C-alpha positions as a printed Julia matrix, in Angstrom:
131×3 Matrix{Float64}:
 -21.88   25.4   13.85
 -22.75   21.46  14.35
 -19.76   19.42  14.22
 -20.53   15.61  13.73
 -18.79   13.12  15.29
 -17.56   10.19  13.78
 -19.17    7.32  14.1
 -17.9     4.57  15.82
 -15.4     1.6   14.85
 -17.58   -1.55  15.54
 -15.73   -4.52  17.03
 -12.66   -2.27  18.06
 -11.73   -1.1   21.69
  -9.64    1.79  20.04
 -11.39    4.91  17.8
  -8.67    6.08  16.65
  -4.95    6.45  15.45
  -4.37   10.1   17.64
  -2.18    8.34  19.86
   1.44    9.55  19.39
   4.18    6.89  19.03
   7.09    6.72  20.52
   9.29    8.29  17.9
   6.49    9.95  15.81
   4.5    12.71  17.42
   2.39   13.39  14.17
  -1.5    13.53  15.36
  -4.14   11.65  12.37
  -7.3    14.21  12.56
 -10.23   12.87  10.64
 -12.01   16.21   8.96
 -15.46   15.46   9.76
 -17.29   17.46   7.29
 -15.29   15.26   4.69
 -16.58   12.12   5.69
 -19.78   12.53   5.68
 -19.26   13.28   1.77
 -17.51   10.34   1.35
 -20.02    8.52   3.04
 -22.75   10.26   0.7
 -20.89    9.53  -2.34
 -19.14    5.78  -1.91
 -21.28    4.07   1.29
 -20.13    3.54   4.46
 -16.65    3.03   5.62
 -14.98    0.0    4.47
 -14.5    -2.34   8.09
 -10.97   -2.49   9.12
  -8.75   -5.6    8.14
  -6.44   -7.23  10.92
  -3.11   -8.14   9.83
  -0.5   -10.63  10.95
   3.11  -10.77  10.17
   5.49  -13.53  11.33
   8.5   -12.91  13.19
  11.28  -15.11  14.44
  12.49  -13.7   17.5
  15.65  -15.06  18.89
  13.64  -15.97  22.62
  10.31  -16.25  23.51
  10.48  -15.09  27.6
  10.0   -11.61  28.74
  11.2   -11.08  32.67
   8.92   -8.76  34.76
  10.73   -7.07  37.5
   7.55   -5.7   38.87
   5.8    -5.41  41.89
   2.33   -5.7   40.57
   2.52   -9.17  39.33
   2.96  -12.26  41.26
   5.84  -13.91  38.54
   8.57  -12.94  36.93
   8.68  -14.33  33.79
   5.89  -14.53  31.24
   5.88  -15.86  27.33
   4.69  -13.54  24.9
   3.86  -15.54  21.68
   2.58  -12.52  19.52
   2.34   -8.58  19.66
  -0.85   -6.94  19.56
  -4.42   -7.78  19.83
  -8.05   -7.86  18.23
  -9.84   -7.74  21.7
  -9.77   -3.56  22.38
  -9.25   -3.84  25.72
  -8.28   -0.09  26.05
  -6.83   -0.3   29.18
  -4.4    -2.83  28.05
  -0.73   -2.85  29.7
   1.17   -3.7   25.98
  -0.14   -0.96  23.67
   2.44    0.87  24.13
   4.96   -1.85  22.94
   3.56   -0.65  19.21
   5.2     2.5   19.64
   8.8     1.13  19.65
   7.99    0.03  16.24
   6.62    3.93  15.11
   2.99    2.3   15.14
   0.19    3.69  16.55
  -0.96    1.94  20.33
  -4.66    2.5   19.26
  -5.87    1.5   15.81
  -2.51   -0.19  14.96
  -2.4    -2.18  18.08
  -5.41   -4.23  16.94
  -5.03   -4.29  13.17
  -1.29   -4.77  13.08
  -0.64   -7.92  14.88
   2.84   -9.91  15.15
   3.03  -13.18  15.64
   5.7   -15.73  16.48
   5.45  -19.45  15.12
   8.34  -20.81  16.86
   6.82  -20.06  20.19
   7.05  -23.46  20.92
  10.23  -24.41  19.72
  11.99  -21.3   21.82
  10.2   -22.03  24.74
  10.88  -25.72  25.14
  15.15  -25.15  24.05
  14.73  -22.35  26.97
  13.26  -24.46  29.3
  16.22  -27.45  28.48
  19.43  -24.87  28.72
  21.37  -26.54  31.56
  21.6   -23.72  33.47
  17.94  -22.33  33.35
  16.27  -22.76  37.04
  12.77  -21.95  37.42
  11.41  -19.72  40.34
């Protein structure tokens, strides 16, 4: 028996939602044979939509205690990411939140207006020293 596979996400580094999350091991399996009807009946897949919610996050630095990376600090003004890279170091950060690291990852983002603000009242505490 032929199974098709499903055809592929344009403009997303991610195919799918299979990844498990942190907390949630469910696995997302698209039936195949289904789509195609869908796909008969009502078009093609609708394209995905990227969202972004604000958050207000009490600081804005993240310290890396790493060996890979020449710093130690780093300023992370948003979770997630349209670009797909799938080889990308903070997918996983999703899953802490019971989202997926694939799909999720680029359609889910977070960001964080007061980037800027955080940053510069870290950067002015009297007893922050730069490395």
């Amino acid at each position: 028996m032929f199974c098709a596979m499903p055809e592929r996400i344009h403009g997303r580094g991610a195919q799918s939602g299979k990844v498990p999350t942190r907390f949630n091991l469910a696995e997302r399996v698209i039936d195949a044979d289904w789509r195609d009807h869908v796909e008969n009946l009502d078009g093609p897949p609708i394209k995905l939509r990227t969202t972004v919610t604000e958050e207000r996050p009490k600081s804005i630095l993240t310290f890396n205690r790493s060996p890979d990376v020449p710093f130690d600090r780093s300023v992370n003004a948003y979770r997630g990411c349209e670009h797909g890279c799938i080889y990308c170091f903070a997918r996983p950060t999703h899953a802490y939140h019971d989202l997926s690291p694939g799909l999720d990852f680029e359609t889910r983002l977070f960001a964080k207006p007061n980037a800027a603000g955080l940053l510069r009242a870290t950067l002015a505490k009297k007893g922050y020293r730069p490395k």
